[in-house]
Coordinates of C-alpha atoms in Angstrom, one line a residue:
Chain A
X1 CA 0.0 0.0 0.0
X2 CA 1.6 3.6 -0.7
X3 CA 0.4 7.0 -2.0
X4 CA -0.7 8.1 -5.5
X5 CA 0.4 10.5 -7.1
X6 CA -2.2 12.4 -9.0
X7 CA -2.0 14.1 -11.6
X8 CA -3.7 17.2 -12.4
X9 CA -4.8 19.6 -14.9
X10 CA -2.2 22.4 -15.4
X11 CA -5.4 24.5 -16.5
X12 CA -7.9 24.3 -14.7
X13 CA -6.4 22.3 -11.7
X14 CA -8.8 19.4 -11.8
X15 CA -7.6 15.7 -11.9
X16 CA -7.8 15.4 -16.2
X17 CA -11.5 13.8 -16.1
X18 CA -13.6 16.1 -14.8
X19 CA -11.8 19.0 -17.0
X20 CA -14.7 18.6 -19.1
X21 CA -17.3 20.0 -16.5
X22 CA -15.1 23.3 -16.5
X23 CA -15.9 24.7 -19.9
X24 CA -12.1 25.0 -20.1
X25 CA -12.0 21.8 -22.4
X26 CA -10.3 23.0 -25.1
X27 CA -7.4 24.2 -23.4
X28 CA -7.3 21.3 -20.9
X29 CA -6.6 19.1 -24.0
X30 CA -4.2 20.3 -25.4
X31 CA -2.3 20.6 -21.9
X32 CA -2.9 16.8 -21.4
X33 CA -1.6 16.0 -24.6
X34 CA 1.9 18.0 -24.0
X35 CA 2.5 16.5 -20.6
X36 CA 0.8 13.6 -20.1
X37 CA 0.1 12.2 -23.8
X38 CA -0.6 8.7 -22.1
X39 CA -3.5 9.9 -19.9
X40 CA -4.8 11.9 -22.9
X41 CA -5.1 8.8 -25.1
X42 CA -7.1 7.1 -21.9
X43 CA -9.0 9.8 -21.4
X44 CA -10.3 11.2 -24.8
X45 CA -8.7 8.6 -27.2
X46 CA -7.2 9.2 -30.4
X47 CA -9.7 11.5 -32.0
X48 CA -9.1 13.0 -35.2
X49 CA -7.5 16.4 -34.8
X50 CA -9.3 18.1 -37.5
X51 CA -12.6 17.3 -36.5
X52 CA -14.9 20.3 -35.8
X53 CA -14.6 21.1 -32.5
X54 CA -18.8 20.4 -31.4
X55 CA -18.1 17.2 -32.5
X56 CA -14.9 16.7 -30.9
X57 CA -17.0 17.5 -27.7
X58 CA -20.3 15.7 -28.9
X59 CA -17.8 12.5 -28.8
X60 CA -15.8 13.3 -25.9
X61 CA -19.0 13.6 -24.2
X62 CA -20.2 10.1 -25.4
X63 CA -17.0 8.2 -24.6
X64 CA -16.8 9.3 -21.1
X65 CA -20.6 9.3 -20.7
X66 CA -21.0 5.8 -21.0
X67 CA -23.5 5.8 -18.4
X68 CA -26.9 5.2 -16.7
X69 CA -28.6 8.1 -17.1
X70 CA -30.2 7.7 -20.3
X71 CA -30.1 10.0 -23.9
X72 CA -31.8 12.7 -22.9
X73 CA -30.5 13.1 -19.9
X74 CA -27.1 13.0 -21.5
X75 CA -28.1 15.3 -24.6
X76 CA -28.9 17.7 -22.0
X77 CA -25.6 17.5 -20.1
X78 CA -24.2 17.9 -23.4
X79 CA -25.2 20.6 -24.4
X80 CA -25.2 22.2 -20.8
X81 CA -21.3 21.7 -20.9
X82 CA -21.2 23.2 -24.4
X83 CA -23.2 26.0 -23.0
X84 CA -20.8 26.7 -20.0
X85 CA -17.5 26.3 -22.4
X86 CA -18.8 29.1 -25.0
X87 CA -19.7 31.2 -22.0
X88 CA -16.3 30.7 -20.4
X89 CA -14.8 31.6 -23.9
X90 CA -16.4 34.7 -23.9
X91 CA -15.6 35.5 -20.5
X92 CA -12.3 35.2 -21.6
X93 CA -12.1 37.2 -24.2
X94 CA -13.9 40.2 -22.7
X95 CA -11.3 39.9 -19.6
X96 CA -8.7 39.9 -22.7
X97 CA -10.0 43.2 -24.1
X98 CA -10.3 44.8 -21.1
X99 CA -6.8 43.9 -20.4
X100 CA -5.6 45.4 -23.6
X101 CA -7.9 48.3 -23.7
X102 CA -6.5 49.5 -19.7
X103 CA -3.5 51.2 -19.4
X104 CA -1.2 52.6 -16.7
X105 CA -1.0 55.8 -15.7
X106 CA 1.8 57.3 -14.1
X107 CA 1.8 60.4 -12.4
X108 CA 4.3 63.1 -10.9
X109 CA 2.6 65.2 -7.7
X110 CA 4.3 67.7 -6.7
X111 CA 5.1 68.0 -2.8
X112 CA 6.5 70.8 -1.1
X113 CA 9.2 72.1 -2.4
X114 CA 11.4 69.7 -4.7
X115 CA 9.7 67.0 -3.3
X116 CA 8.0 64.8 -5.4
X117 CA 5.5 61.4 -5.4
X118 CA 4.8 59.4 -8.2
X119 CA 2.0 57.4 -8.4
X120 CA 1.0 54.6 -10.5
X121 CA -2.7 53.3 -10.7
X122 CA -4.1 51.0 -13.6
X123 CA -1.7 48.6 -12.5
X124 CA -4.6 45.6 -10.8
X125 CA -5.6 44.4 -14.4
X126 CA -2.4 42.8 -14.6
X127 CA -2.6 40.4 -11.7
X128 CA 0.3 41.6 -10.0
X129 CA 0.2 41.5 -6.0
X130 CA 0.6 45.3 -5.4
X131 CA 2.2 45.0 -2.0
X132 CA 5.0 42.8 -3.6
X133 CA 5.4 45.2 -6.5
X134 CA 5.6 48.1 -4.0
X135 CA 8.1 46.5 -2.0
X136 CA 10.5 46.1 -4.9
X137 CA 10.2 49.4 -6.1
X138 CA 11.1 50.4 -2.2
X139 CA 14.4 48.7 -2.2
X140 CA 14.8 49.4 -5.8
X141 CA 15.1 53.3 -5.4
X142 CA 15.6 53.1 -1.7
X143 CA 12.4 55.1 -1.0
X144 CA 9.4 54.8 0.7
X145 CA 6.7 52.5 -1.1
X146 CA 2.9 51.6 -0.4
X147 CA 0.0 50.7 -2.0
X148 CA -2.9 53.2 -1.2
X149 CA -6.3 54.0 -2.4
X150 CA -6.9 56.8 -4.8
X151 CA -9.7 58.9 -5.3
X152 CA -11.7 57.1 -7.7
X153 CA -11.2 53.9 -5.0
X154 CA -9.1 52.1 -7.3
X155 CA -5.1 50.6 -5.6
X156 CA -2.4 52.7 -6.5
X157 CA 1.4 52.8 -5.5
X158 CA 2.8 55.7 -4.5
X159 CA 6.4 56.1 -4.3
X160 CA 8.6 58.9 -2.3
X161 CA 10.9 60.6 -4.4
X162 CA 11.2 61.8 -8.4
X163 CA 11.8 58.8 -9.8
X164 CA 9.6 58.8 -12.8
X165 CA 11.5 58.0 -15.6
X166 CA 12.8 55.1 -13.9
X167 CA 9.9 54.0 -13.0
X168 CA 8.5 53.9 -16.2
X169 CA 11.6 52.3 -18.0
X170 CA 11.0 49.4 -15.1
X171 CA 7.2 49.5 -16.4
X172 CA 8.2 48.8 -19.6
X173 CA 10.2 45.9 -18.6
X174 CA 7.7 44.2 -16.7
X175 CA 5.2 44.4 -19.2
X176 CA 7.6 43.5 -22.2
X177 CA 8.3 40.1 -19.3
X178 CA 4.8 40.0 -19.1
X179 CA 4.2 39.8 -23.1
X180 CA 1.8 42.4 -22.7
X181 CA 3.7 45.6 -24.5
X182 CA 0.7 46.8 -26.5
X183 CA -0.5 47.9 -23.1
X184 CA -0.3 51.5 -23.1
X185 CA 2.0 53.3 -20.6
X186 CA 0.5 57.3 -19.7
X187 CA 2.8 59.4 -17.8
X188 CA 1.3 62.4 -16.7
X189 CA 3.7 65.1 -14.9
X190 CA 1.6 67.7 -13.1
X191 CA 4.1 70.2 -12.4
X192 CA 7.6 71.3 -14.8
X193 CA 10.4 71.9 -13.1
X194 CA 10.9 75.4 -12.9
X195 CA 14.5 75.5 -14.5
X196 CA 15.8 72.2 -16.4
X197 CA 19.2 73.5 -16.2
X198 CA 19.6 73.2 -12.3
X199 CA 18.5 69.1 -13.0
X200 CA 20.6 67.0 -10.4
X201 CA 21.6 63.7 -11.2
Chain B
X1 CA -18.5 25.3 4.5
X2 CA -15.9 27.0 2.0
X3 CA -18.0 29.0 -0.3
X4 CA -16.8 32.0 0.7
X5 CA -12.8 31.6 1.7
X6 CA -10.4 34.0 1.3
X7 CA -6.8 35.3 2.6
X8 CA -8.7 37.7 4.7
X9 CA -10.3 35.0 6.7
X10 CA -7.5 33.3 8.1
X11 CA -6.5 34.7 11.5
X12 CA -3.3 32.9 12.5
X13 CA -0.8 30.5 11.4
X14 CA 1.7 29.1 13.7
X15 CA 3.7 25.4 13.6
X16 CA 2.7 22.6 15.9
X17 CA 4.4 20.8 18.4
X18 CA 5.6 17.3 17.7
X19 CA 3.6 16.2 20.6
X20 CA 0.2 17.6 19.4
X21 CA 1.3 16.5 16.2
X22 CA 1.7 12.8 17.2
X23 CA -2.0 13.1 18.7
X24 CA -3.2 14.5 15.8
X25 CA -2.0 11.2 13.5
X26 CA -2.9 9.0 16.0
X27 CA -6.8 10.8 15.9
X28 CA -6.3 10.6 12.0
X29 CA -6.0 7.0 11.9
X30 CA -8.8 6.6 15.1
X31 CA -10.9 8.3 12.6
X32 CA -10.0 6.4 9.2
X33 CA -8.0 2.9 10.7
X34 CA -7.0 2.7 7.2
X35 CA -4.9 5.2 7.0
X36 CA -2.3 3.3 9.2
X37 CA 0.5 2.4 7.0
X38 CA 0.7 5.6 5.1
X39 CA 0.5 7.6 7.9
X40 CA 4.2 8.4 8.0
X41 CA 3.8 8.8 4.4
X42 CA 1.0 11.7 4.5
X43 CA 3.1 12.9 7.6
X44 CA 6.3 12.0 8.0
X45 CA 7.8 12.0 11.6
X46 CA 10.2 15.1 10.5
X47 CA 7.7 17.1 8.9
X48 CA 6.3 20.4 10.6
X49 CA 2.6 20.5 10.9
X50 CA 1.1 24.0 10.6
X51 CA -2.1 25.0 11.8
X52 CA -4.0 27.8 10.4
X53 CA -6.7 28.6 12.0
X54 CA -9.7 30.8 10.3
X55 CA -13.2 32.9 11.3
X56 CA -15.9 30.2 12.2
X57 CA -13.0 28.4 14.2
X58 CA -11.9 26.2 10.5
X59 CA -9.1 25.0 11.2
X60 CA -6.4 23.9 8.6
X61 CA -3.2 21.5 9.4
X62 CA -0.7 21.8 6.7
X63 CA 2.0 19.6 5.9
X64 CA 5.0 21.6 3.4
X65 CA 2.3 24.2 2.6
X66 CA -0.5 21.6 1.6
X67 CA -3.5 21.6 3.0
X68 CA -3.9 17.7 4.2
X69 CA -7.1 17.9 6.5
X70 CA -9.0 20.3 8.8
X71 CA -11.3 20.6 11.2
X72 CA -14.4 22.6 12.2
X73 CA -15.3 21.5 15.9
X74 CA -13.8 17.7 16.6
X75 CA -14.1 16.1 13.5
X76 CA -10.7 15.7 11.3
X77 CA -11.5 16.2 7.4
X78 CA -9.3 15.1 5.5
X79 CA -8.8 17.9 2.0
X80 CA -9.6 16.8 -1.3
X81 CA -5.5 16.3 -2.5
X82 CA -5.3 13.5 0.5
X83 CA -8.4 12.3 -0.6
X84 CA -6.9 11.6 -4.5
X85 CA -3.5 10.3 -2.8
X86 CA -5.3 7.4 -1.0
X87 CA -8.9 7.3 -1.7
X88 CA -9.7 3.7 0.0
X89 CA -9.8 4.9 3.3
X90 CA -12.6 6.3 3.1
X91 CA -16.6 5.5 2.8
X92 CA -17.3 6.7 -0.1
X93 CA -20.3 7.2 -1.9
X94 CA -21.0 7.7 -5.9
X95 CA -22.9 9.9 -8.0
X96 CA -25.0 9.9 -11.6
X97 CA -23.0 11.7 -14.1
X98 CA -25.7 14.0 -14.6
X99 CA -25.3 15.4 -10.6
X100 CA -21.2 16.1 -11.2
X101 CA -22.2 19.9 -12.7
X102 CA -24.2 20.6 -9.7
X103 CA -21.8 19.1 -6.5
X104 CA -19.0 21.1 -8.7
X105 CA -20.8 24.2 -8.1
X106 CA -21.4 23.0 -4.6
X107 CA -24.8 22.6 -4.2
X108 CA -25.9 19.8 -1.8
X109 CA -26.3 16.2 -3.1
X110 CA -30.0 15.3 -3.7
X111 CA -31.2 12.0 -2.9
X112 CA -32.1 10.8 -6.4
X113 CA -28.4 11.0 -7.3
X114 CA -27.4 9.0 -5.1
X115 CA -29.8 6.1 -5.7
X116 CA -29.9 6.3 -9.7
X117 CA -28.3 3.5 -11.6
X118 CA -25.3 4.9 -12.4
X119 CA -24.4 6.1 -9.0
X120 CA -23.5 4.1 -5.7
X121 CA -24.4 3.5 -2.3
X122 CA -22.7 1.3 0.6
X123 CA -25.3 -1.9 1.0
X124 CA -26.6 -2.2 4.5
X125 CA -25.5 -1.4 7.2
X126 CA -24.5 1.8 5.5
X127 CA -23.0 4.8 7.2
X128 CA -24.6 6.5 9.9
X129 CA -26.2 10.0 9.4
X130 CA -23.9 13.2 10.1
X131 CA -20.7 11.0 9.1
X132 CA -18.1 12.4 6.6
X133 CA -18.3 10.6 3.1
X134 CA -16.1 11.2 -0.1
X135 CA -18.2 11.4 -2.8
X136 CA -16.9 10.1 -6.1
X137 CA -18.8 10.3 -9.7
X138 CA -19.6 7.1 -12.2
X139 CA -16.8 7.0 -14.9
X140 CA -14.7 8.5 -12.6
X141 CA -11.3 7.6 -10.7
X142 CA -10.8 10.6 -8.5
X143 CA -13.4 12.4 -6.2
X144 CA -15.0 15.4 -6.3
X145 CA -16.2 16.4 -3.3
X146 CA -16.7 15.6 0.0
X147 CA -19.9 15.8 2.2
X148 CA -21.9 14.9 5.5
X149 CA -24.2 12.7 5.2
X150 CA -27.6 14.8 6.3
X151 CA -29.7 11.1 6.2
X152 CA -28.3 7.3 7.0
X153 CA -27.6 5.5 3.5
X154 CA -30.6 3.2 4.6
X155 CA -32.9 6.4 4.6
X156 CA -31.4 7.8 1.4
X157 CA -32.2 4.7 -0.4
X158 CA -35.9 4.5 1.3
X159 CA -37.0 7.8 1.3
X160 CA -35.0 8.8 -2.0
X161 CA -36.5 12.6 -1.6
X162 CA -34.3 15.9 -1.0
X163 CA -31.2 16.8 0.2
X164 CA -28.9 13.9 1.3
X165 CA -25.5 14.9 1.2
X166 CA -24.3 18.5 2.7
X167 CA -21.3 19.6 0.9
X168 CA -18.3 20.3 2.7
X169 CA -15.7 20.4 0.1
X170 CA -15.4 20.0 -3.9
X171 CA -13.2 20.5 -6.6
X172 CA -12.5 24.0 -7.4
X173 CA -13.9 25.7 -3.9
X174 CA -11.6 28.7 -2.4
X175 CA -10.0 25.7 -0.2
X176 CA -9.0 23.9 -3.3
X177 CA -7.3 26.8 -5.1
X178 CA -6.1 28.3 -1.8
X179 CA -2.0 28.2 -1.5
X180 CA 0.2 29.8 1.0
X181 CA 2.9 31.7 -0.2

């Protein structure tokens, strides 16, 4: 008697047979088949690629629905789970929109006197933990960090210190890491410095 | 019992002693007697148990930052991902495939599921109402959820009318996706 190791879905992080009740199918598949090609041959058999994918599901469906519960009853599951997958598509592609459609804005305030904050907001699309993020930039310029709400009740960071164009170069990096560099970057800088010339580096 | 479950709800999370720990197995296997000879295998004697406990006094043990059981008042649970690594220790009860799209949204577990053809319940004796089954799904290797039984098996099969099984803990609840960092 020992353990068993189980394997599950890299997608949708079910054990491989119930992927199907998650209306991620598609994607589940072709997960299986990269990593565990054995359990996908168990599992969904060797179907014909090209097949249209209703169908592939219609048989999917049929081979692991081998069961009691009659036609219609199973019809009706079918199409249920066919339902829930083109939903879940959709979702997906209007979170993908919205995700290319934000953008992050990042603003200069001035303080008093040469002191500066820059703040960054439109950053939660992303899926980055905030705290984390404002924790590197901390040690990263060796300023004071935090994640705060701003008026419009969205998270922002908000960094001590002019660091701006840094900021933004690092911006740019993380979103290039990120594969996301059609996601426009705004800087906004409310206030000019008064004289350009007396710039300290 | 984990519809809602978040980071927010967890209040404290410290490591337990090895002599609470060793109570703990020894209450684990009480509870399942099969669980004996992996017992050192789900836990091993090194390992550091964490608790974390949560609002409505959930408890969750930890082994390597795996949720293995936990517990609401006395009763250990074991988690789903034990469950999969050694699902005979359990009773276990089966459903109809057309029930799996409802207990993986987490509603409760009707009777009729229970007793259709293609699902599966213990012959008598049966369990006892209010005890902890896993409940697995025809065509299926792994389970999906696990529930207390709300009737005895005996009744489910006689009276074969509403809820039967309350839902404790499925595939894809906040406890199943939740991770520590």
């Amino acid at each position: 008697m020992s353990l068993r190791e189980v394997v599950y879905c890299g997608v949708c992080s079910y054990p491989p047979e119930y992927c199907e009740f998650t209306g991620k199918l598609k994607r589940c598949k072709v997960w299986l088949k990269e990593n565990h090609p054995d359990r996908y041959n168990e599992l969904y058999g060797a179907e014909d690629e090209t097949a249209e994918d209703a169908a592939e599901i219609d048989a999917v469906g049929k081979k692991l629905g081998e069961s009691s519960i009659g036609e219609e009853r199973e019809n009706k599951l079918e199409k249920d789970l066919l339902k829930l997958q083109t939903k879940q598509e959709n979702r997906e592609q209007r979170e993908l929109a919205k995700k290319l459609s934000s953008k992050v804005i990042i603003k200069r305030e001035a303080r008093t006197k040469r002191k500066f904050i820059v703040a960054i907001s439109g950053l939660e699309v992303f899926e980055i933990d905030m705290k984390k993020l404002a924790k590197t930039f901390a040690s990263k310029f060796a300023t004071g960090c935090s994640v705060s709400k701003n008026a419009e009740k969205k998270e922002e960071i908000v960094i001590q210190g002019d660091v701006l164009e840094d900021v933004e170069t690092y911006i740019h990096s993380l979103l290039k890491e990120k594969g996301m560099e059609n996601v426009k970057v705004e800087t906004i800088d409310t206030k000019k410095k008064k004289k350009p010339t007396t710039e300290t580096k | 019992m984990f519809k809602k479950f978040t980071k927010d709800d967890i209040h404290s999370r410290s490591n337990v002693k090895s002599s609470v720990q060793r109570t703990l197995k020894t209450k684990l296997v009480n509870q399942y007697p099969k669980l004996e000879p992996v017992i050192d295998e789900l836990i091993p004697k090194k390992s550091q148990v964490e608790i974390i406990k949560c609002e409505d006094k959930i408890q969750l043990y930890t082994v390597n930052g795996e949720v293995l059981f936990f517990q609401q008042f006395d009763e250990l649970i074991p988690s789903l991902r034990l469950v999969h690594k050694f699902p005979e220790a359990y009773p276990t009860v089966q459903v109809d495939r057309g029930a799996i799209k409802f207990v993986l949204s987490g509603a409760n577990i009707m009777c009729p599921g229970l007793t259709s053809p293609g699902a599966k319940l213990p012959d008598a004796p049966g369990f006892e109402k209010d005890s902890v089954v896993i409940i697995k799904a025809e065509n299926k290797d792994s389970a999906l959820a696990i529930g207390r039984l709300l009737m005895s098996t005996d009744d489910i099969k006689s009276i074969n009318k509403g809820h039967g099984v309350e839902m404790i803990h499925h595939l894809g609840d906040p406890l199943w996706d939740f991770t520590l960092e």
